[in-house]
Amino acid sequence: MKIQVVGGSLLNTNNYIVGDSNNVILIEASAMPRDIKAVVDGRKVHAIFLTHGHWDHARHIDEMANQFNAKVYAHKNAFEKIHNNEKQFALDKPVNSQLLDENQEILQNNQILDFGFLKLKVIFTPGHTDCSVSFLIEDDEGNKALFSGDTLFYQTCGRCDMPTSSVPDMKKSLINLLSLDENLDVYPGHGVKTTIKDERKTFDYLLI
């Protein structure tokens, strides 16, 4: 599995390009489309995934969907957020997406999507927002990685003081993710990658 990261937005969101030498999916849409295109480098983009609907993860979603002729996959509440032109919180920048229904795919918890070169399992992880999801991805050689959005970071978790945030939901989501294989690499929405094993140490008080 080849995982490439491109920084995007004022908050330096991690945008991931995941796949092999011929095929990829994209996770997040905040980097400049030209920068993503340069890293994609002619490979087929099969889909674009959002971990949630905040602007710093979705600000260029329409441009990317059009540029790569790819459908967008997200929680139904994430689509509501990116179509809403109202600010949700102080530092918010509305996305105001014009994506048509036929270009949107609503994700279901525990859904598995098979693209041939990789499989993706959807894990609902509310807490940071009510539309937060994480993605457990496995390639055709059995290599796995977790993409945790703004739920699980290196030695911390996403903030829970925003509209639709929930501390109880965040605790449940963290426990859910930390129950996965300890050898999993974790690629968060911001900052450096970590592992389930290391974050079990960070959140050991939740696992008692």
Backbone as a printed PyTorch tensor [residue, N CA C, xyz], in Angstrom:
tensor([[[  0.8470,  -1.1910,   0.0000],
         [  0.0000,   0.0000,   0.0000],
         [  0.8860,   1.2470,   0.0000]],

        [[  0.6500,   2.0970,  -0.9660],
         [  1.3940,   3.3410,  -1.0470],
         [  0.5390,   4.4590,  -0.4660]],

        [[  1.0640,   5.1550,   0.5530],
         [  0.3410,   6.2320,   1.2230],
         [  1.1510,   7.5120,   1.0870]],

        [[  0.5590,   8.4930,   0.4360],
         [  1.2240,   9.7840,   0.2570],
         [  0.3710,  10.8680,   0.9100]],

        [[  1.0190,  11.8630,   1.4720],
         [  0.2980,  12.9190,   2.1810],
         [  0.6200,  14.2740,   1.5650]],

        [[ -0.4260,  15.0920,   1.4210],
         [ -0.2870,  16.4630,   0.9380],
         [ -0.9800,  17.3630,   1.9460]],

        [[ -0.2770,  18.3690,   2.4510],
         [ -0.8660,  19.2910,   3.4180],
         [ -1.8200,  20.2580,   2.7480]],

        [[ -2.8580,  20.6430,   3.4880],
         [ -3.8140,  21.5790,   2.9090],
         [ -4.5530,  22.3630,   3.9600]],

        [[ -5.0100,  23.5520,   3.6300],
         [ -5.7750,  24.4900,   4.4480],
         [ -4.8780,  25.2070,   5.4420]],

        [[ -5.4080,  26.2540,   6.0380],
         [ -4.6470,  27.0330,   7.0190],
         [ -4.2980,  26.2090,   8.2500]],

        [[ -5.0300,  25.1220,   8.4830],
         [ -4.7970,  24.2700,   9.6450],
         [ -3.9540,  23.0470,   9.2920]],

        [[ -3.3720,  23.0590,   8.0830],
         [ -2.4540,  22.0010,   7.6460],
         [ -3.0610,  20.6080,   7.8000]],

        [[ -4.2160,  20.4540,   7.2370],
         [ -4.8810,  19.1530,   7.2300],
         [ -4.0980,  18.1680,   6.3700]],

        [[ -4.0400,  16.9170,   6.8120],
         [ -3.4200,  15.8640,   6.0110],
         [ -4.4060,  15.3510,   4.9710]],

        [[ -4.0380,  15.4580,   3.7200],
         [ -4.7950,  14.8670,   2.6190],
         [ -4.0330,  13.6330,   2.1590]],

        [[ -4.6940,  12.4910,   2.1160],
         [ -4.0070,  11.2420,   1.8080],
         [ -4.3700,  10.7180,   0.4210]],

        [[ -3.3610,  10.2210,  -0.2670],
         [ -3.5120,   9.5370,  -1.5420],
         [ -3.0680,   8.1030,  -1.3030]],

        [[ -4.0120,   7.1600,  -1.4200],
         [ -3.7730,   5.7820,  -0.9950],
         [ -4.0370,   4.8290,  -2.1520]],

        [[ -3.0950,   3.9380,  -2.4330],
         [ -3.3100,   2.9730,  -3.4950],
         [ -2.0340,   2.3100,  -3.9490]],

        [[ -1.8880,   2.1740,  -5.2690],
         [ -0.6930,   1.5410,  -5.8190],
         [ -0.1980,   2.3770,  -6.9950]],

        [[  0.5400,   1.7700,  -7.9010],
         [  1.1450,   2.5250,  -8.9900],
         [  0.1480,   2.8930, -10.0860]],

        [[ -1.0680,   2.3290, -10.0270],
         [ -2.0590,   2.5930, -11.0700],
         [ -3.3750,   3.1640, -10.5650]],

        [[ -3.7240,   2.8580,  -9.3290],
         [ -5.0500,   3.2040,  -8.8070],
         [ -4.9440,   3.7980,  -7.4100]],

        [[ -5.7840,   4.7930,  -7.1190],
         [ -5.7740,   5.4180,  -5.7940],
         [ -7.1740,   5.8270,  -5.3760]],

        [[ -7.3240,   6.0600,  -4.0850],
         [ -8.4400,   6.8200,  -3.5480],
         [ -7.8640,   8.0300,  -2.8370]],

        [[ -8.6740,   9.0480,  -2.6440],
         [ -8.2660,  10.2420,  -1.9130],
         [ -9.0340,  10.3150,  -0.6060]],

        [[ -8.3510,  10.7200,   0.4500],
         [ -8.9950,  10.9520,   1.7400],
         [ -8.7570,  12.4060,   2.1250]],

        [[ -9.8400,  13.1720,   2.2070],
         [ -9.9050,  14.6070,   2.4690],
         [ -9.7350,  15.3940,   1.1680]],

        [[-10.1620,  16.6600,   1.2310],
         [-10.1600,  17.4940,   0.0250],
         [ -9.8960,  18.9510,   0.3870]],

        [[ -8.8180,  19.1880,   1.1400],
         [ -8.5150,  20.5660,   1.5260],
         [ -7.2560,  21.1080,   0.8650]],

        [[ -6.3950,  20.2200,   0.3450],
         [ -5.2000,  20.6740,  -0.3710],
         [ -5.6020,  21.2680,  -1.7170]],

        [[ -4.7280,  22.0640,  -2.2880],
         [ -5.0210,  22.6210,  -3.6030],
         [ -5.1190,  21.4870,  -4.6270]],

        [[ -6.1610,  21.4840,  -5.4430],
         [ -6.3320,  20.4100,  -6.4260],
         [ -5.1150,  20.1960,  -7.3160]],

        [[ -4.4140,  21.2720,  -7.6670],
         [ -3.2210,  21.1080,  -8.5160],
         [ -2.1280,  20.3260,  -7.7980]],

        [[ -2.0380,  20.4950,  -6.4650],
         [ -1.0360,  19.7570,  -5.7000],
         [ -1.3930,  18.2800,  -5.6160]],

        [[ -2.6860,  18.0030,  -5.4230],
         [ -3.1420,  16.6110,  -5.4070],
         [ -2.9220,  15.9710,  -6.7730]],

        [[ -3.2510,  16.6880,  -7.8270],
         [ -3.0870,  16.1620,  -9.1830],
         [ -1.6390,  15.8070,  -9.4590]],

        [[ -0.7130,  16.6400,  -8.9860],
         [  0.7080,  16.3820,  -9.2210],
         [  1.1510,  15.0870,  -8.5580]],

        [[  0.6350,  14.8080,  -7.3660],
         [  1.0270,  13.5900,  -6.6550],
         [  0.2940,  12.3770,  -7.2210]],

        [[ -0.9470,  12.5480,  -7.6030],
         [ -1.6860,  11.4490,  -8.2490],
         [ -0.9450,  11.0050,  -9.5080]],

        [[ -0.4330,  11.9690, -10.2560],
         [  0.4740,  11.6990, -11.3760],
         [ -0.1180,  10.7200, -12.3960]],

        [[ -1.3490,  10.9680, -12.7990],
         [ -1.9570,  10.1940, -13.8720],
         [ -2.6440,   8.9070, -13.4560]],

        [[ -2.5680,   8.5560, -12.1870],
         [ -3.2390,   7.3430, -11.7310],
         [ -4.7530,   7.5470, -11.6940]],

        [[ -5.4940,   6.4480, -11.7500],
         [ -6.9450,   6.5040, -11.7020],
         [ -7.4080,   6.7680, -10.2770]],

        [[ -8.2050,   7.8270, -10.0900],
         [ -8.7960,   8.1350,  -8.7850],
         [-10.1800,   7.5110,  -8.7440]],

        [[-10.3690,   6.5060,  -7.8900],
         [-11.6180,   5.7550,  -7.8630],
         [-12.6830,   6.3910,  -6.9690]],

        [[-12.2590,   7.1900,  -5.9800],
         [-13.2290,   7.7770,  -5.0540],
         [-12.5300,   8.8130,  -4.1860]],

        [[-13.3380,   9.7070,  -3.6210],
         [-12.8500,  10.6960,  -2.6610],
         [-13.6370,  10.5150,  -1.3690]],

        [[-12.9360,  10.3810,  -0.2570],
         [-13.5700,  10.1600,   1.0410],
         [-13.3220,  11.3510,   1.9620]],

        [[-14.3550,  11.7080,   2.7230],
         [-14.2340,  12.7360,   3.7600],
         [-14.4130,  12.0840,   5.1210]],

        [[-13.5320,  12.4110,   6.0700],
         [-13.7060,  11.9060,   7.4290],
         [-14.7640,  12.6890,   8.1840]],

        [[-15.0320,  13.9160,   7.7620],
         [-16.1390,  14.7090,   8.3120],
         [-16.2980,  15.9680,   7.4670]],

        [[-17.2730,  16.7970,   7.8230],
         [-17.6460,  17.8930,   6.9500],
         [-17.0910,  19.2610,   7.2770]],

        [[-16.0640,  19.3600,   8.1130],
         [-15.4880,  20.6740,   8.4140],
         [-14.7070,  21.2120,   7.2050]],

        [[-14.6740,  22.5310,   7.0870],
         [-14.0850,  23.1770,   5.9140],
         [-12.6250,  22.8140,   5.7230]],

        [[-11.8900,  22.5980,   6.8170],
         [-10.4540,  22.3310,   6.6690],
         [-10.1790,  20.9160,   6.1730]],

        [[-11.2400,  20.1450,   5.9380],
         [-11.1140,  18.8200,   5.3340],
         [-11.8190,  18.7420,   3.9810]],

        [[-12.6910,  19.6950,   3.7030],
         [-13.5610,  19.5570,   2.5310],
         [-13.6100,  20.7840,   1.6280]],

        [[-12.7570,  21.7640,   1.8340],
         [-12.9280,  23.0530,   1.1700],
         [-12.8450,  22.9870,  -0.3570]],

        [[-12.1090,  22.0100,  -0.9120],
         [-11.9750,  21.9070,  -2.3700],
         [-12.6810,  20.6720,  -2.9320]],

        [[-13.7080,  20.2130,  -2.2400],
         [-14.3320,  18.9520,  -2.6230],
         [-14.9550,  19.0050,  -4.0150]],

        [[-15.6120,  20.0860,  -4.3680],
         [-16.2370,  20.1730,  -5.6880],
         [-15.1900,  20.1530,  -6.7960]],

        [[-14.1180,  20.9220,  -6.5930],
         [-13.0690,  20.9730,  -7.6130],
         [-12.4260,  19.6040,  -7.8130]],

        [[-12.1720,  18.8960,  -6.7110],
         [-11.5300,  17.5810,  -6.8300],
         [-12.4650,  16.5660,  -7.4800]],

        [[-13.7300,  16.5930,  -7.0870],
         [-14.6870,  15.6630,  -7.6770],
         [-14.7870,  15.8780,  -9.1750]],

        [[-14.7840,  17.1290,  -9.6020],
         [-14.8630,  17.4350, -11.0290],
         [-13.5580,  17.1080, -11.7450]],

        [[-12.4440,  17.4440, -11.1140],
         [-11.1420,  17.2260, -11.7480],
         [-10.8660,  15.7490, -12.0040]],

        [[-11.2470,  14.8980, -11.0360],
         [-10.9500,  13.4740, -11.1500],
         [-12.1670,  12.6400, -11.5670]],

        [[-13.3050,  13.3100, -11.7960],
         [-14.5360,  12.6040, -12.1760],
         [-14.8070,  11.4540, -11.2100]],

        [[-14.7520,  11.7660,  -9.9220],
         [-14.8840,  10.7420,  -8.8830],
         [-16.0250,  11.0990,  -7.9420]],

        [[-16.7000,  10.0670,  -7.4380],
         [-17.7520,  10.2810,  -6.4510],
         [-17.1480,  10.5770,  -5.0830]],

        [[-17.9520,  11.2580,  -4.2660],
         [-17.5460,  11.6220,  -2.9130],
         [-18.3040,  10.7670,  -1.9120]],

        [[-17.5900,  10.1810,  -0.9730],
         [-18.1620,   9.3040,   0.0470],
         [-18.0180,   9.9830,   1.4080]],

        [[-19.1330,  10.0990,   2.1360],
         [-19.0980,  10.7330,   3.4510],
         [-20.3550,  10.3730,   4.2360]],

        [[-20.3540,  10.6720,   5.5110],
         [-21.5310,  10.5380,   6.3640],
         [-22.6070,  11.5060,   5.8620]],

        [[-23.8650,  11.1270,   6.0210],
         [-24.9450,  11.9870,   5.5240],
         [-24.8990,  13.3730,   6.1570]],

        [[-24.5000,  13.4670,   7.4350],
         [-24.4280,  14.7760,   8.0930],
         [-23.2670,  15.6060,   7.5760]],

        [[-22.2370,  14.9420,   7.0670],
         [-21.1220,  15.6740,   6.4680],
         [-21.5800,  16.3700,   5.1990]],

        [[-22.4070,  15.6850,   4.4020],
         [-22.9280,  16.3240,   3.1920],
         [-23.7970,  17.5250,   3.5410]],

        [[-24.5700,  17.4180,   4.6190],
         [-25.3790,  18.5580,   5.0440],
         [-24.4910,  19.7410,   5.4020]],

        [[-23.3790,  19.4690,   6.0880],
         [-22.4770,  20.5560,   6.4880],
         [-21.8200,  21.2260,   5.2920]],

        [[-21.3520,  20.4360,   4.3190],
         [-20.6290,  21.0590,   3.2090],
         [-21.5620,  21.7670,   2.2350]],

        [[-22.8660,  21.4580,   2.2780],
         [-23.8290,  22.1810,   1.4480],
         [-24.3730,  23.4300,   2.1550]],

        [[-24.0780,  23.5510,   3.4360],
         [-24.5970,  24.6610,   4.2320],
         [-23.6420,  25.8490,   4.1230]],

        [[-24.1710,  26.9990,   3.7120],
         [-23.3210,  28.1740,   3.5170],
         [-23.1970,  29.0380,   4.7660]],

        [[-23.6620,  28.5240,   5.9070],
         [-23.5670,  29.2790,   7.1590],
         [-22.3660,  28.8090,   7.9690]],

        [[-21.7060,  29.7450,   8.6330],
         [-20.5950,  29.3870,   9.5230],
         [-21.1390,  28.6010,  10.7100]],

        [[-20.4230,  27.5360,  11.0780],
         [-20.8480,  26.6920,  12.1900],
         [-20.1610,  27.0680,  13.4940]],

        [[-18.9600,  27.6520,  13.3940],
         [-18.2030,  28.0330,  14.5920],
         [-17.2430,  29.1570,  14.2230]],

        [[-16.5500,  29.7210,  15.2090],
         [-15.8110,  30.9680,  15.0370],
         [-14.8160,  30.9570,  13.8720]],

        [[-14.0330,  29.8920,  13.7510],
         [-12.9970,  29.8480,  12.7260],
         [-13.4530,  29.1580,  11.4450]],

        [[-14.7270,  28.8820,  11.3460],
         [-15.2540,  28.1420,  10.2080],
         [-15.2240,  28.9880,   8.9360]],

        [[-15.0710,  28.2900,   7.8020],
         [-15.1960,  28.9060,   6.4880],
         [-16.1480,  28.0120,   5.6870]],

        [[-17.3660,  28.4590,   5.4140],
         [-18.3340,  27.5950,   4.7340],
         [-17.8060,  27.0350,   3.4240]],

        [[-18.1080,  25.7720,   3.1700],
         [-17.6700,  25.1190,   1.9390],
         [-18.6120,  25.4610,   0.7880]],

        [[-19.9130,  25.4610,   1.0570],
         [-20.9280,  25.7880,   0.0490],
         [-20.8100,  24.8870,  -1.1770]],

        [[-20.7620,  23.5830,  -0.9460],
         [-20.6400,  22.6180,  -2.0380],
         [-21.8960,  22.6010,  -2.9050]],

        [[-21.6780,  22.4050,  -4.1930],
         [-22.7700,  22.2850,  -5.1540],
         [-22.8400,  20.8660,  -5.7370]],

        [[-22.2500,  19.9030,  -5.0580],
         [-22.2790,  18.5240,  -5.5410],
         [-23.7100,  18.0370,  -5.7450]],

        [[-23.9410,  17.3730,  -6.8510],
         [-25.2450,  16.7920,  -7.1280],
         [-25.3980,  15.4700,  -6.3840]],

        [[-26.6480,  15.0680,  -6.1610],
         [-26.9090,  13.8260,  -5.4300],
         [-26.2150,  12.6280,  -6.0650]],

        [[-26.1580,  12.5990,  -7.3970],
         [-25.5640,  11.4400,  -8.0680],
         [-24.0510,  11.3610,  -7.8860]],

        [[-23.4550,  12.4390,  -7.3930],
         [-22.0130,  12.4380,  -7.1270],
         [-21.6970,  12.1820,  -5.6590]],

        [[-22.7240,  11.9200,  -4.8590],
         [-22.5580,  11.6930,  -3.4290],
         [-22.9200,  10.2520,  -3.0650]],

        [[-22.1090,   9.6560,  -2.2080],
         [-22.3920,   8.3240,  -1.6800],
         [-22.3980,   8.4060,  -0.1580]],

        [[-23.5320,   8.0870,   0.4490],
         [-23.6530,   8.1600,   1.9060],
         [-23.1280,   6.8760,   2.5260]],

        [[-22.2010,   7.0280,   3.4590],
         [-21.5580,   5.8830,   4.0970],
         [-22.4150,   5.3070,   5.2170]],

        [[-22.2900,   3.9960,   5.4180],
         [-22.9630,   3.2900,   6.4970],
         [-21.9140,   2.6960,   7.4360]],

        [[-22.2280,   2.6720,   8.7170],
         [-21.2970,   2.1050,   9.6880],
         [-21.0100,   0.6370,   9.3810]],

        [[-19.7520,   0.2740,   9.4290],
         [-19.2630,  -1.0920,   9.1590],
         [-19.3920,  -1.4980,   7.6910]],

        [[-19.7320,  -0.5630,   6.8420],
         [-19.7900,  -0.8360,   5.4060],
         [-18.3940,  -1.1650,   4.8810]],

        [[-18.3120,  -2.1120,   3.9540],
         [-17.0410,  -2.4500,   3.3260],
         [-17.1520,  -2.1600,   1.8330]],

        [[-16.2140,  -1.3790,   1.3440],
         [-16.1560,  -1.0270,  -0.0690],
         [-14.9200,  -1.6800,  -0.6710]],

        [[-15.1130,  -2.4160,  -1.7540],
         [-14.0280,  -3.1490,  -2.3980],
         [-13.7300,  -2.5240,  -3.7570]],

        [[-12.5410,  -1.9330,  -3.8750],
         [-12.1340,  -1.3070,  -5.1330],
         [-11.1940,  -2.1950,  -5.9420]],

        [[-10.9940,  -3.4250,  -5.4750],
         [-10.1130,  -4.3380,  -6.1680],
         [ -8.6820,  -4.2430,  -5.6810]],

        [[ -8.0890,  -3.0560,  -5.7910],
         [ -6.7120,  -2.8660,  -5.3270],
         [ -6.6540,  -2.6090,  -3.8200]],

        [[ -7.7980,  -2.2870,  -3.2150],
         [ -7.8910,  -2.1620,  -1.7670],
         [ -9.3400,  -2.2910,  -1.3160]],

        [[ -9.4990,  -2.6390,  -0.0340],
         [-10.8020,  -2.6760,   0.6100],
         [-10.8170,  -1.6410,   1.7230]],

        [[-11.9670,  -1.0110,   1.9020],
         [-12.1100,   0.0310,   2.9130],
         [-13.3040,  -0.2900,   3.8010]],

        [[-13.0640,  -0.2980,   5.1090],
         [-14.1530,  -0.4790,   6.0740],
         [-14.4520,   0.8490,   6.7400]],

        [[-15.7220,   1.1820,   6.8000],
         [-16.1730,   2.4330,   7.4110],
         [-16.4510,   2.2090,   8.8980]],

        [[-15.8990,   3.0800,   9.7350],
         [-16.1440,   3.0090,  11.1760],
         [-16.6570,   4.3650,  11.6350]],

        [[-17.9120,   4.4370,  12.0540],
         [-18.4320,   5.6980,  12.5740],
         [-17.7280,   6.0280,  13.8900]],

        [[-17.2050,   7.2420,  13.9690],
         [-16.4690,   7.6610,  15.1690],
         [-16.8830,   9.0630,  15.6020]],

        [[-18.1500,   9.2590,  15.9790],
         [-18.6000,  10.5800,  16.4190],
         [-17.8860,  11.0180,  17.6910]],

        [[-17.9250,  12.3090,  17.9170],
         [-17.2640,  12.8910,  19.0840],
         [-16.7680,  14.2810,  18.7300]],

        [[-15.8440,  14.3530,  17.7900],
         [-15.3990,  15.6550,  17.2740],
         [-16.5570,  16.3380,  16.5610]],

        [[-17.2860,  15.5710,  15.7590],
         [-18.5430,  16.0060,  15.1590],
         [-19.4790,  14.8020,  15.1200]],

        [[-20.7350,  15.0640,  14.7670],
         [-21.6880,  13.9580,  14.6330],
         [-21.5370,  13.2360,  13.2990]],

        [[-20.6170,  13.7110,  12.4410],
         [-20.4360,  13.0880,  11.1250],
         [-19.0430,  12.4960,  10.9600]],

        [[-18.3160,  12.3390,  12.0440],
         [-16.9470,  11.8260,  11.9580],
         [-16.9300,  10.3280,  11.6670]],

        [[-16.0980,   9.9420,  10.7250],
         [-15.8830,   8.5310,  10.4060],
         [-14.3900,   8.2870,  10.2730]],

        [[-13.9870,   7.0330,  10.5060],
         [-12.6120,   6.6010,  10.2770],
         [-12.6450,   5.4960,   9.2360]],

        [[-11.4910,   5.2690,   8.6060],
         [-11.4190,   4.2880,   7.5310],
         [-10.3040,   3.2880,   7.7960]],

        [[-10.6650,   2.0190,   7.8600],
         [ -9.6900,   0.9380,   7.9760],
         [ -9.4830,   0.3740,   6.5780]],

        [[ -8.2790,   0.5150,   6.0580],
         [ -7.9940,   0.1520,   4.6740],
         [ -7.0170,  -1.0180,   4.6150]],

        [[ -7.3070,  -1.9560,   3.7290],
         [ -6.4450,  -3.1170,   3.5130],
         [ -6.1780,  -3.2620,   2.0220]],

        [[ -4.9030,  -3.4240,   1.6460],
         [ -4.5890,  -3.6080,   0.2320],
         [ -4.6410,  -5.0760,  -0.1500]],

        [[ -4.3720,  -5.3800,  -1.4080],
         [ -4.5120,  -6.7590,  -1.8900],
         [ -3.3970,  -7.6770,  -1.4160]],

        [[ -2.4270,  -7.1290,  -0.6660],
         [ -1.3730,  -7.9410,  -0.0670],
         [ -1.5730,  -8.1240,   1.4370]],

        [[ -2.6920,  -7.6040,   1.9490],
         [ -3.0130,  -7.7690,   3.3610],
         [ -2.4720,  -6.6920,   4.2780]],

        [[ -1.8350,  -5.6570,   3.7300],
         [ -1.3410,  -4.5470,   4.5510],
         [ -2.5110,  -3.6530,   4.9580]],

        [[ -2.5120,  -3.2060,   6.2170],
         [ -3.6330,  -2.4270,   6.7260],
         [ -3.1570,  -1.1000,   7.3270]],

        [[ -4.0480,  -0.1150,   7.3100],
         [ -3.7860,   1.1780,   7.9340],
         [ -5.1170,   1.8070,   8.3170]],

        [[ -5.0910,   2.6040,   9.3710],
         [ -6.2860,   3.2990,   9.8410],
         [ -6.1410,   4.7880,   9.5740]],

        [[ -7.1810,   5.3810,   9.0010],
         [ -7.2320,   6.8210,   8.7600],
         [ -8.3070,   7.3830,   9.6830]],

        [[ -7.8710,   8.1340,  10.6960],
         [ -8.7280,   8.4440,  11.8390],
         [ -9.3180,   9.8460,  11.8360]],

        [[ -9.0730,  10.6260,  10.7930],
         [ -9.6450,  11.9650,  10.7480],
         [ -9.2570,  12.7830,  11.9710]],

        [[-10.2430,  13.4850,  12.5470],
         [ -9.9880,  14.2880,  13.7450],
         [-10.4860,  13.5890,  15.0040]],

        [[-10.4810,  12.2580,  14.9850],
         [-10.8440,  11.5010,  16.1820],
         [ -9.6120,  11.1540,  16.9960]],

        [[ -8.6760,  10.4460,  16.4030],
         [ -7.4770,   9.9950,  17.1150],
         [ -6.2350,  10.6080,  16.4900]],

        [[ -5.4640,  11.3210,  17.3180],
         [ -4.1990,  11.9140,  16.9090],
         [ -3.0520,  11.2860,  17.6990]],

        [[ -1.8420,  11.6820,  17.3680],
         [ -0.6770,  11.2980,  18.1500],
         [ -0.7950,  11.8990,  19.5550]],

        [[ -0.9750,  11.0430,  20.5400],
         [ -1.0270,  11.3980,  21.9620],
         [ -2.1750,  12.3320,  22.3340]],

        [[ -3.2170,  12.3870,  21.5210],
         [ -4.3790,  13.1860,  21.8960],
         [ -5.5580,  12.8010,  21.0000]],

        [[ -6.6570,  13.5140,  21.1680],
         [ -7.8320,  13.2720,  20.3350],
         [ -8.3730,  14.6040,  19.8470]],

        [[ -9.3950,  14.5560,  19.0070],
         [ -9.9760,  15.7740,  18.4660],
         [-10.7180,  16.5800,  19.5150]],

        [[-10.8320,  17.8660,  19.2730],
         [-11.5130,  18.7510,  20.2210],
         [-13.0090,  18.4510,  20.2200]],

        [[-13.6180,  18.6730,  21.3770],
         [-15.0430,  18.3390,  21.5570],
         [-15.8370,  19.5320,  22.0630]],

        [[-15.4550,  20.7330,  21.6240],
         [-16.1350,  21.9510,  22.0770],
         [-16.7720,  22.6890,  20.8980]],

        [[-17.1820,  21.9360,  19.8960],
         [-17.7180,  22.5330,  18.6840],
         [-19.1620,  22.0730,  18.4660]],

        [[-19.8980,  22.7270,  17.5720],
         [-21.2610,  22.2670,  17.2830],
         [-21.2670,  20.7910,  16.8830]],

        [[-22.1620,  20.0370,  17.4600],
         [-22.3560,  18.5900,  17.2820],
         [-21.2510,  17.7450,  17.8950]],

        [[-20.3180,  18.3580,  18.6620],
         [-19.3250,  17.5710,  19.4020],
         [-19.9840,  16.8680,  20.5780]],

        [[-19.3300,  15.8120,  21.0690],
         [-19.8400,  15.0780,  22.2210],
         [-18.6930,  14.3610,  22.9090]],

        [[-18.4430,  14.7050,  24.1680],
         [-17.3870,  14.0290,  24.9260],
         [-17.7100,  12.5540,  25.1430]],

        [[-18.9380,  12.1960,  25.5550],
         [-19.2540,  10.7640,  25.7010],
         [-19.0760,   9.9870,  24.4100]],

        [[-19.4930,  10.5830,  23.2810],
         [-19.3150,   9.9070,  21.9990],
         [-17.8370,   9.7480,  21.6610]],

        [[-17.0390,  10.7660,  21.9660],
         [-15.6070,  10.6780,  21.6940],
         [-14.9790,   9.5300,  22.4840]],

        [[-15.3430,   9.3920,  23.7400],
         [-14.7980,   8.3020,  24.5520],
         [-15.1470,   6.9510,  23.9450]],

        [[-16.3930,   6.8080,  23.5120],
         [-16.8140,   5.5390,  22.8930],
         [-16.0600,   5.2880,  21.5900]],

        [[-15.8700,   6.3280,  20.8150],
         [-15.1710,   6.1770,  19.5450],
         [-13.7080,   5.8080,  19.7550]],

        [[-13.0840,   6.4260,  20.7410],
         [-11.6850,   6.1020,  21.0270],
         [-11.5450,   4.6520,  21.4790]],

        [[-12.4370,   4.2240,  22.3520],
         [-12.3980,   2.8270,  22.8150],
         [-12.5780,   1.8790,  21.6360]],

        [[-13.4630,   2.2360,  20.7240],
         [-13.6950,   1.4190,  19.5330],
         [-12.4250,   1.3040,  18.6890]],

        [[-11.7810,   2.4250,  18.4140],
         [-10.5710,   2.4010,  17.5960],
         [ -9.4200,   1.6910,  18.3040]],

        [[ -9.3170,   1.8930,  19.5990],
         [ -8.2080,   1.2920,  20.3500],
         [ -8.3710,  -0.2070,  20.5350]],

        [[ -9.5380,  -0.7300,  20.1690],
         [ -9.7520,  -2.1790,  20.2190],
         [ -9.2290,  -2.8760,  18.9620]],

        [[ -8.8110,  -2.0940,  17.9750],
         [ -8.2820,  -2.6580,  16.7420],
         [ -6.8760,  -3.2120,  16.9600]],

        [[ -6.3480,  -3.8790,  15.9600],
         [ -5.0120,  -4.4790,  16.0140],
         [ -3.9810,  -3.4490,  16.4640]],

        [[ -3.2290,  -3.7950,  17.5130],
         [ -2.2680,  -2.8420,  18.0730],
         [ -1.1550,  -2.4820,  17.0970]],

        [[ -0.9470,  -3.2800,  16.0810],
         [  0.1300,  -3.0240,  15.1210],
         [ -0.2810,  -2.0780,  13.9970]],

        [[ -1.5270,  -1.6390,  14.0090],
         [ -2.0020,  -0.7360,  12.9660],
         [ -1.3090,   0.6160,  13.0330]],

        [[ -0.8380,   1.0900,  11.8850],
         [ -0.4230,   2.4800,  11.7720],
         [ -1.6700,   3.3460,  11.6690]],

        [[ -1.6360,   4.4980,  12.3230],
         [ -2.7740,   5.4160,  12.3420],
         [ -2.3660,   6.7130,  11.6610]],

        [[ -3.1230,   7.0900,  10.6420],
         [ -2.8680,   8.3190,   9.8930],
         [ -3.9740,   9.3200,  10.2160]],

        [[ -3.6610,  10.3350,  11.0310],
         [ -4.7010,  11.2680,  11.4940],
         [ -4.9370,  12.4300,  10.5400]],

        [[ -5.9770,  13.1930,  10.8370],
         [ -6.3150,  14.3460,  10.0190],
         [ -5.3310,  15.4890,  10.1300]],

        [[ -4.5810,  15.5410,  11.2090],
         [ -3.5520,  16.5610,  11.4140],
         [ -2.3800,  15.9190,  12.1460]],

        [[ -1.1940,  16.4080,  11.8990],
         [ -0.0340,  15.9290,  12.6430],
         [  0.5390,  14.6350,  12.0990]],

        [[  1.3980,  14.0370,  12.9220],
         [  2.1660,  12.8700,  12.4820],
         [  1.4140,  11.5740,  12.7360]],

        [[  1.8290,  10.5350,  12.0310],
         [  1.1840,   9.2420,  12.2090],
         [  1.5900,   8.6260,  13.5510]],

        [[  0.7890,   7.6840,  14.0050],
         [  1.0460,   6.9940,  15.2550],
         [  0.6270,   5.5380,  15.0820]],

        [[  0.4740,   4.8180,  16.1660],
         [  0.0220,   3.4290,  16.1030],
         [ -1.0370,   3.1910,  17.1650]],

        [[ -1.8460,   2.1640,  16.9680],
         [ -2.8270,   1.8000,  17.9880],
         [ -2.1100,   1.4330,  19.2860]],

        [[ -1.0100,   0.7220,  19.2010],
         [ -0.2690,   0.3160,  20.3900],
         [  0.1560,   1.5220,  21.2250]],

        [[  0.6980,   2.5440,  20.5700],
         [  1.1500,   3.7320,  21.2970],
         [ -0.0170,   4.5050,  21.8890]],

        [[ -1.1310,   4.5790,  21.1570],
         [ -2.2630,   5.3520,  21.6650],
         [ -3.0370,   4.6110,  22.7500]],

        [[ -2.8750,   3.3130,  22.8420],
         [ -3.4240,   2.6070,  24.0030],
         [ -2.7360,   3.0880,  25.2810]],

        [[ -1.4770,   3.4570,  25.1780],
         [ -0.7630,   4.0010,  26.3300],
         [ -1.2680,   5.3960,  26.6680]],

        [[ -1.5280,   6.1860,  25.6330],
         [ -2.0460,   7.5410,  25.8490],
         [ -3.3950,   7.5100,  26.5480]],

        [[ -4.2570,   6.5930,  26.1260],
         [ -5.6360,   6.5420,  26.6180],
         [ -5.8780,   5.3190,  27.4940]],

        [[ -4.8530,   4.9250,  28.2560],
         [ -5.0050,   3.7210,  29.0880],
         [ -6.1230,   3.8540,  30.1150]],

        [[ -6.4190,   5.0960,  30.5280],
         [ -7.4730,   5.3150,  31.5230],
         [ -8.8660,   4.9860,  30.9700]],

        [[ -9.0040,   4.9870,  29.6360],
         [-10.2830,   4.6180,  29.0340],
         [-10.4510,   3.1130,  28.9160]],

        [[ -9.3660,   2.3890,  29.0060],
         [ -9.3660,   0.9770,  28.6980],
         [ -9.3830,   0.0910,  29.9600]],

        [[ -9.4880,   0.7210,  31.1040],
         [ -9.4960,  -0.0450,  32.3750],
         [-10.7830,  -0.8620,  32.4770]]])
